XYZ file of C-alpha atoms in Angstrom:
504
model
C 115.695 64.850 144.471
C 118.431 63.938 146.937
C 118.436 66.280 149.924
C 121.368 68.542 150.514
C 122.498 71.078 152.876
C 123.759 74.363 151.464
C 121.776 77.243 149.982
C 124.378 77.389 147.243
C 123.128 73.997 146.114
C 119.641 75.232 145.376
C 120.022 73.755 141.927
C 120.293 70.281 143.509
C 117.404 70.267 142.355
C 119.373 62.640 152.023
C 118.106 50.244 170.280
C 116.594 47.157 169.816
C 117.711 43.524 169.461
C 118.004 42.654 165.793
C 115.599 40.037 164.537
C 115.966 37.480 161.807
C 114.925 38.671 158.362
C 112.818 36.461 156.112
C 114.625 37.702 153.017
C 116.058 34.577 151.453
C 118.601 34.248 148.672
C 117.350 33.079 145.297
C 118.493 29.813 143.810
C 120.916 31.384 141.360
C 124.487 31.937 142.539
C 126.279 35.268 142.357
C 129.194 35.812 140.013
C 132.108 37.562 141.696
C 134.901 39.389 139.915
C 138.555 39.111 140.923
C 139.662 42.123 138.857
C 141.123 44.808 141.163
C 138.797 47.772 141.421
C 141.539 50.212 140.447
C 141.710 48.487 137.049
C 138.047 49.200 136.223
C 136.636 52.258 134.503
C 132.978 53.235 134.106
C 131.645 54.260 130.709
C 128.213 55.786 130.154
C 126.420 56.158 126.836
C 123.457 58.480 126.523
C 120.553 56.686 124.877
C 117.682 59.122 125.457
C 117.277 62.904 125.633
C 114.416 65.170 126.630
C 113.405 63.786 130.008
C 112.120 66.377 132.472
C 113.911 65.912 135.781
C 113.816 62.099 135.878
C 113.864 60.500 139.315
C 113.640 56.693 139.061
C 113.747 53.716 136.681
C 111.787 50.465 136.578
C 112.202 47.593 134.101
C 109.268 45.250 133.448
C 110.232 41.591 133.120
C 107.649 41.055 130.403
C 109.813 40.517 127.341
C 109.262 44.030 125.993
C 112.753 45.342 126.805
C 111.267 48.673 127.856
C 112.163 50.915 130.780
C 109.690 53.056 132.738
C 111.123 56.384 133.894
C 109.467 58.690 136.402
C 109.620 62.463 136.017
C 109.405 64.841 138.970
C 106.267 66.582 137.745
C 104.206 63.360 137.976
C 104.625 61.583 134.658
C 106.098 58.235 133.649
C 107.802 57.876 130.261
C 108.629 54.713 128.297
C 112.005 54.046 126.711
C 112.683 51.150 124.349
C 116.174 50.341 123.054
C 114.871 49.980 119.493
C 112.467 52.915 119.258
C 113.795 55.348 121.851
C 111.845 57.548 124.254
C 108.119 57.802 123.669
C 106.892 61.391 123.614
C 103.595 60.810 125.420
C 103.718 59.594 129.011
C 102.278 56.201 129.852
C 101.206 57.581 133.257
C 100.194 61.134 134.170
C 99.307 61.883 137.802
C 100.362 65.530 137.720
C 97.034 66.621 139.232
C 97.871 64.587 142.348
C 101.558 65.494 142.715
C 103.017 68.407 144.672
C 106.235 69.273 142.827
C 106.867 72.521 144.698
C 110.409 73.024 145.920
C 113.358 71.158 144.583
C 112.806 67.787 146.252
C 109.078 67.190 146.049
C 107.420 65.372 143.188
C 107.075 61.851 141.811
C 110.014 60.107 143.459
C 109.830 56.335 143.091
C 108.358 53.452 141.117
C 108.142 49.697 141.748
C 106.456 47.056 139.616
C 104.164 44.561 141.260
C 105.681 41.057 141.394
C 102.810 39.945 139.148
C 103.008 43.008 136.912
C 102.813 41.042 133.642
C 99.371 39.728 134.598
C 98.016 42.481 136.836
C 99.462 45.551 135.097
C 99.754 47.098 138.552
C 102.644 49.168 139.803
C 103.389 51.371 142.783
C 104.377 55.009 142.935
C 105.896 57.143 145.689
C 105.247 60.872 145.493
C 104.566 64.005 147.493
C 100.861 64.644 147.267
C 98.738 67.719 146.880
C 97.744 69.735 148.766
C 100.231 69.427 151.633
C 103.249 67.483 150.341
C 102.495 64.278 152.282
C 104.852 61.469 151.242
C 102.473 58.988 149.652
C 102.550 55.388 148.459
C 99.913 54.537 145.853
C 98.923 51.674 143.575
C 98.448 52.449 139.889
C 96.512 50.215 137.491
C 97.745 50.662 133.917
C 94.665 49.058 132.375
C 92.270 51.291 134.290
C 94.551 54.361 134.526
C 93.526 54.541 138.180
C 95.505 55.786 141.182
C 94.787 54.384 144.661
C 96.650 55.995 147.594
C 97.598 53.403 150.212
C 99.786 55.137 152.807
C 100.663 58.738 153.572
C 103.104 60.416 155.956
C 102.579 64.095 156.760
C 105.510 66.176 155.489
C 104.229 69.728 155.353
C 106.728 71.992 157.091
C 109.817 71.484 154.909
C 109.958 70.382 151.288
C 113.253 68.460 151.484
C 114.165 64.962 152.748
C 111.255 63.020 151.303
C 113.075 59.777 150.506
C 110.840 58.030 148.017
C 112.607 54.799 147.086
C 110.218 51.845 146.780
C 111.330 48.289 146.067
C 109.903 44.807 146.389
C 112.037 42.341 148.312
C 112.315 38.636 147.516
C 109.786 38.073 150.311
C 107.130 39.835 148.208
C 106.806 42.777 150.585
C 107.247 46.394 149.550
C 110.034 48.454 151.157
C 109.877 52.255 151.175
C 112.165 54.993 152.456
C 110.993 58.294 153.905
C 113.345 61.113 154.936
C 113.466 62.724 158.353
C 111.050 65.551 157.564
C 113.515 68.052 156.173
C 115.069 71.229 157.377
C 118.550 70.644 158.753
C 119.840 68.789 161.786
C 116.707 66.644 162.256
C 114.561 69.409 163.785
C 111.756 66.959 164.677
C 114.199 64.388 166.156
C 112.549 61.975 163.734
C 115.461 59.635 163.148
C 115.417 57.998 166.580
C 111.669 58.222 167.201
C 109.485 55.175 166.598
C 106.137 56.995 166.646
C 106.654 58.484 163.164
C 107.449 57.118 159.715
C 109.857 59.988 159.078
C 113.501 58.906 158.846
C 112.591 55.254 158.275
C 112.567 52.337 155.881
C 109.139 50.705 155.918
C 108.026 47.151 155.091
C 104.411 46.517 154.180
C 102.287 43.910 152.424
C 100.444 45.669 149.607
C 98.872 42.472 148.227
C 95.972 42.718 150.698
C 94.193 45.070 153.086
C 93.844 44.732 156.862
C 91.047 46.459 158.750
C 91.082 50.182 158.095
C 94.446 49.961 156.315
C 94.751 49.593 152.545
C 97.741 47.343 153.225
C 98.842 44.887 155.898
C 101.786 44.946 158.272
C 103.766 41.684 158.227
C 103.554 39.926 161.581
C 107.333 39.669 161.835
C 107.999 43.387 161.446
C 110.201 44.313 164.448
C 107.865 46.837 166.099
C 104.583 44.973 165.803
C 102.998 45.143 169.253
C 105.499 47.668 170.612
C 103.609 50.403 172.441
C 103.927 53.807 170.795
C 105.781 52.493 167.745
C 104.623 52.425 164.117
C 104.404 48.786 163.078
C 105.329 49.569 159.467
C 108.919 50.428 160.466
C 111.580 47.986 159.280
C 114.671 50.128 159.962
C 115.102 53.542 161.556
C 117.733 56.239 162.039
C 117.781 57.482 158.446
C 118.356 61.077 157.410
C 117.388 60.921 153.770
C 117.849 57.419 152.361
C 117.053 58.680 148.889
C 118.090 55.458 147.147
C 118.459 51.911 148.484
C 118.411 48.527 146.767
C 117.936 44.880 147.644
C 120.609 42.571 146.246
C 118.852 39.898 144.237
C 121.586 37.354 145.075
C 121.333 37.318 148.865
C 118.563 39.710 149.995
C 120.988 42.146 151.619
C 120.115 45.828 151.550
C 122.416 48.600 150.359
C 121.271 51.955 151.715
C 122.789 55.258 150.625
C 121.911 57.932 153.185
C 122.513 61.552 152.233
C 124.517 63.420 154.868
C 124.144 66.705 156.701
C 127.433 68.240 155.578
C 130.296 66.199 156.981
C 129.674 62.639 155.754
C 127.855 60.780 153.023
C 127.309 57.155 153.959
C 126.579 53.748 152.468
C 125.159 50.974 154.648
C 125.159 47.264 153.802
C 122.717 45.375 156.003
C 122.532 41.633 155.518
C 119.588 39.309 156.174
C 119.347 38.517 159.843
C 120.422 42.042 160.804
C 117.784 44.137 159.060
C 114.677 44.002 161.219
C 114.882 46.878 163.690
C 118.312 48.052 162.543
C 119.194 51.555 163.744
C 121.174 53.472 161.097
C 122.170 56.102 163.643
C 120.818 59.484 162.541
C 120.756 61.948 164.225
C 122.932 60.568 167.001
C 125.464 59.833 164.272
C 126.294 61.281 160.912
C 128.427 58.615 159.295
C 130.750 57.314 162.024
C 130.875 60.629 163.884
C 128.568 61.754 166.682
C 126.303 64.507 165.347
C 123.818 65.188 168.161
C 124.736 63.603 171.476
C 121.268 64.356 172.833
C 119.895 61.815 170.337
C 122.263 59.044 171.476
C 120.512 56.546 173.713
C 122.331 54.609 176.474
C 122.692 50.989 175.452
C 121.483 51.588 171.906
C 122.917 49.399 169.149
C 123.767 51.173 165.907
C 124.429 49.750 162.443
C 127.630 51.371 161.220
C 127.999 52.358 157.570
C 130.472 50.299 155.571
C 131.710 53.378 153.696
C 131.676 57.113 154.275
C 133.091 59.990 152.291
C 133.219 63.715 152.854
C 132.094 66.624 150.652
C 135.730 67.694 150.311
C 135.827 65.509 147.193
C 133.476 68.048 145.570
C 130.590 65.783 146.501
C 127.253 66.694 148.009
C 124.728 63.835 147.944
C 125.285 60.100 147.628
C 123.152 58.401 144.984
C 122.756 54.755 145.862
C 122.941 52.209 143.081
C 122.956 48.451 142.917
C 125.139 45.385 143.061
C 125.954 44.432 139.492
C 124.253 41.123 138.681
C 124.362 41.225 134.897
C 126.274 38.922 132.554
C 127.982 41.324 130.149
C 130.431 42.785 132.681
C 130.369 40.079 135.365
C 134.076 39.397 134.862
C 134.801 43.012 135.855
C 132.167 44.097 138.375
C 130.269 40.979 139.330
C 129.341 41.102 143.038
C 130.326 44.794 143.145
C 128.107 47.592 144.451
C 128.063 50.686 142.246
C 127.012 54.161 143.439
C 127.705 57.785 142.550
C 127.346 61.342 143.850
C 124.998 64.029 142.558
C 127.641 66.778 142.494
C 131.058 65.182 142.000
C 129.776 62.412 139.669
C 132.408 60.073 141.160
C 131.527 56.417 140.644
C 132.127 54.493 143.854
C 132.694 50.739 143.728
C 132.453 48.631 146.897
C 133.277 44.953 147.115
C 133.474 42.636 150.124
C 137.061 41.573 150.745
C 136.335 38.161 152.254
C 137.721 39.202 155.637
C 134.758 41.145 156.969
C 135.687 44.414 155.280
C 135.299 46.134 151.926
C 137.572 47.340 149.185
C 136.592 50.719 147.778
C 137.722 52.639 144.716
C 136.746 55.493 142.461
C 136.123 53.933 139.055
C 135.331 56.849 136.793
C 132.530 59.371 136.470
C 128.856 59.394 135.600
C 127.153 62.258 133.757
C 126.387 65.299 135.870
C 123.580 65.212 138.456
C 122.621 61.549 138.377
C 119.502 60.962 140.483
C 118.912 57.211 140.188
C 120.121 53.841 138.948
C 118.006 51.134 137.397
C 118.633 47.606 136.196
C 117.113 45.531 133.413
C 115.711 42.103 134.270
C 119.066 40.763 133.052
C 120.939 42.966 135.539
C 122.446 45.557 133.186
C 122.600 49.077 134.618
C 121.210 52.447 133.531
C 121.233 55.878 135.169
C 119.136 59.006 134.726
C 120.413 62.513 135.328
C 118.436 65.455 136.581
C 119.492 68.359 134.409
C 119.492 68.322 131.403
C 117.436 65.122 131.739
C 118.833 62.027 130.055
C 118.976 58.245 130.215
C 122.407 56.595 130.044
C 123.475 52.984 129.654
C 126.285 52.017 132.053
C 129.152 49.785 130.976
C 132.585 48.937 132.304
C 136.010 48.336 130.838
C 139.352 47.177 132.130
C 142.146 49.726 132.115
C 145.676 49.752 133.405
C 146.173 52.361 136.150
C 148.313 55.260 134.988
C 149.811 55.741 138.433
C 151.228 53.616 141.202
C 151.741 54.453 144.879
C 154.220 52.769 147.201
C 154.755 53.878 150.761
C 156.821 53.492 153.894
C 155.682 54.613 157.308
C 156.850 55.026 160.871
C 154.478 55.373 163.811
C 154.893 56.216 167.493
C 152.613 57.349 170.303
C 150.264 59.796 168.663
C 152.428 60.549 165.627
C 153.310 59.050 162.254
C 155.357 59.847 159.165
C 154.473 58.609 155.704
C 156.749 58.656 152.648
C 155.016 58.155 149.308
C 156.520 57.307 145.940
C 154.371 58.268 142.957
C 155.145 56.388 139.749
C 153.870 57.250 136.296
C 152.772 53.846 134.976
C 151.181 55.358 131.890
C 152.641 56.054 128.467
C 152.582 59.864 128.456
C 154.464 62.376 130.634
C 152.710 63.943 133.610
C 153.327 67.680 133.711
C 151.923 68.922 136.982
C 150.233 66.526 139.396
C 147.588 66.583 142.081
C 147.347 63.571 144.389
C 144.176 63.105 146.433
C 143.631 60.579 149.210
C 141.489 60.027 152.290
C 143.017 59.775 155.763
C 141.671 57.742 158.650
C 139.517 59.489 161.251
C 141.542 61.399 163.831
C 144.603 61.917 161.621
C 145.773 65.501 161.090
C 148.642 66.602 158.868
C 151.246 68.687 160.695
C 153.865 69.222 157.998
C 154.868 67.911 154.572
C 157.842 67.711 152.181
C 158.294 67.777 148.415
C 154.690 68.853 147.977
C 152.167 71.592 148.733
C 149.650 69.722 150.875
C 146.252 70.783 152.217
C 143.729 68.877 154.326
C 139.982 69.352 154.349
C 138.197 66.977 156.692
C 139.446 63.511 155.809
C 140.572 64.500 152.306
C 144.189 65.429 151.593
C 145.213 67.110 148.360
C 148.930 67.118 147.581
C 150.169 69.219 144.673
C 153.617 69.021 143.133
C 156.376 71.306 144.317
C 158.231 73.475 141.836
C 161.034 70.966 141.346
C 159.073 67.715 140.869
C 156.082 68.543 138.692
C 157.124 66.423 135.697
C 157.000 62.620 135.815
C 158.105 60.792 132.692
C 156.595 57.384 131.840
C 158.148 54.870 134.204
C 159.660 57.588 136.410
C 158.813 58.422 140.017
C 158.773 61.295 142.485
C 158.641 61.189 146.276
C 156.741 63.212 148.852
C 155.643 62.743 152.437
C 153.987 64.123 155.505
C 154.032 64.136 159.300
C 150.668 63.619 161.002
C 149.169 63.208 164.435
C 146.595 60.506 165.150
C 144.191 59.582 167.924
C 144.850 55.852 167.893
C 144.227 54.890 164.275
C 147.547 55.047 162.416
C 146.295 53.157 159.360
C 147.417 54.321 155.950
C 145.220 55.591 153.147
C 143.993 52.769 150.934
C 142.849 54.717 147.886
C 144.655 57.400 145.906
C 143.863 59.264 142.713
C 146.371 61.213 140.631
C 144.903 63.918 138.420
C 141.574 62.125 138.757
C 142.843 58.642 137.870
C 142.782 55.864 140.480
C 146.235 54.540 141.432
C 147.411 51.043 142.249
C 148.645 50.979 145.864
C 151.255 48.735 147.472
C 153.710 48.945 150.397
C 157.348 49.608 149.519
């Protein structure tokens, strides 16, 4: 389960020179959408019930159309679109799995590149008796489990990571959390002598010496004294879910935050080997523990962060959409969600070195993982009550529009916003939510009742402007201080619906 930080969330249940990466893009070209993100809505359809705390999805490319779904207790279930969810598990390793605590259990699954012939797959789980985070090979024909790699993880039961994925280079990538607790008590993130807080890269197709796997020669820390050669990236807190984009080999890593920031990293080929994701020097873009910051270190900044003031608690990384059915809407778009708020986040490169971001709907409650069919269509599983949902997208006209004017000086700025009802029904009572740039603090406001929590501002209508007829507008504004970044918010939602934004 994705790690989180507050006791109240007990039911939640995550500097070295950069080397060239061998991940190469496949021959097929990506299909990019030009539809504005604010015009996209996410729709989910439940297709299976009765899963017991599902944690991951794998889709064999063997013509069967089936999905394999892991359950926390140590079982793998089969779903087929025509016949539904099979009652008996296809895999049962419950006698090997430590599912104590909320975040231990069977956490990840990856199919061997030659799965159709070999019938071999790989599982990530916390093992009995001590909760060690374990990578194992499973042979379906023989029903045999062969542990390959284990990282001690005994003291705390949270922050296990557990994502495993094969890259286009044929190597297996695996995430392991920082060892749990809070605040990186073992200083694992920035240490290179432990696999905690890392993304690993290993060759599971062969064995080397005493190891049941081999370390690729071009891993960044091969031959570095005191460092674990399996490390591919470091500085992770709990990278519960990451994915490799099949179009270009880039990695999208969703790292669960400590309490101030959830973050999404996009690391392209050529910048992956030895990348430092920052924890616990940084949480998101903000220094968390200065004692863990190393002079001269180079950190990979996240491309998107958001705070728990949205009602969020743990980012659930997804995938770049590479299917055909909705390519005109979300082609070349990364889709993720949050375990608590269920907000669907869409990220798309803007062609100028940045990213456009929008909220594009909601998933079911407590989503734990995304999966994709061989054709690139998306599914999600949710923790409680335990279901499988097909993900689709539709184009919708935004029901609100935001225009703005601004004036800046020194360390101050004023912003006037016009909110327009672009829908067909009256709005009776409104709540506008938007994220401010780092270092901006609201001092006063007008025509609204405005509150700020972290980077999130919530503006509620005043007594005299609560009704907005279709086509009508109301105005509001605020005075804020800033510490050098006077940029305006780029995403707004009105009563939960994403707004189209433009300058006045």
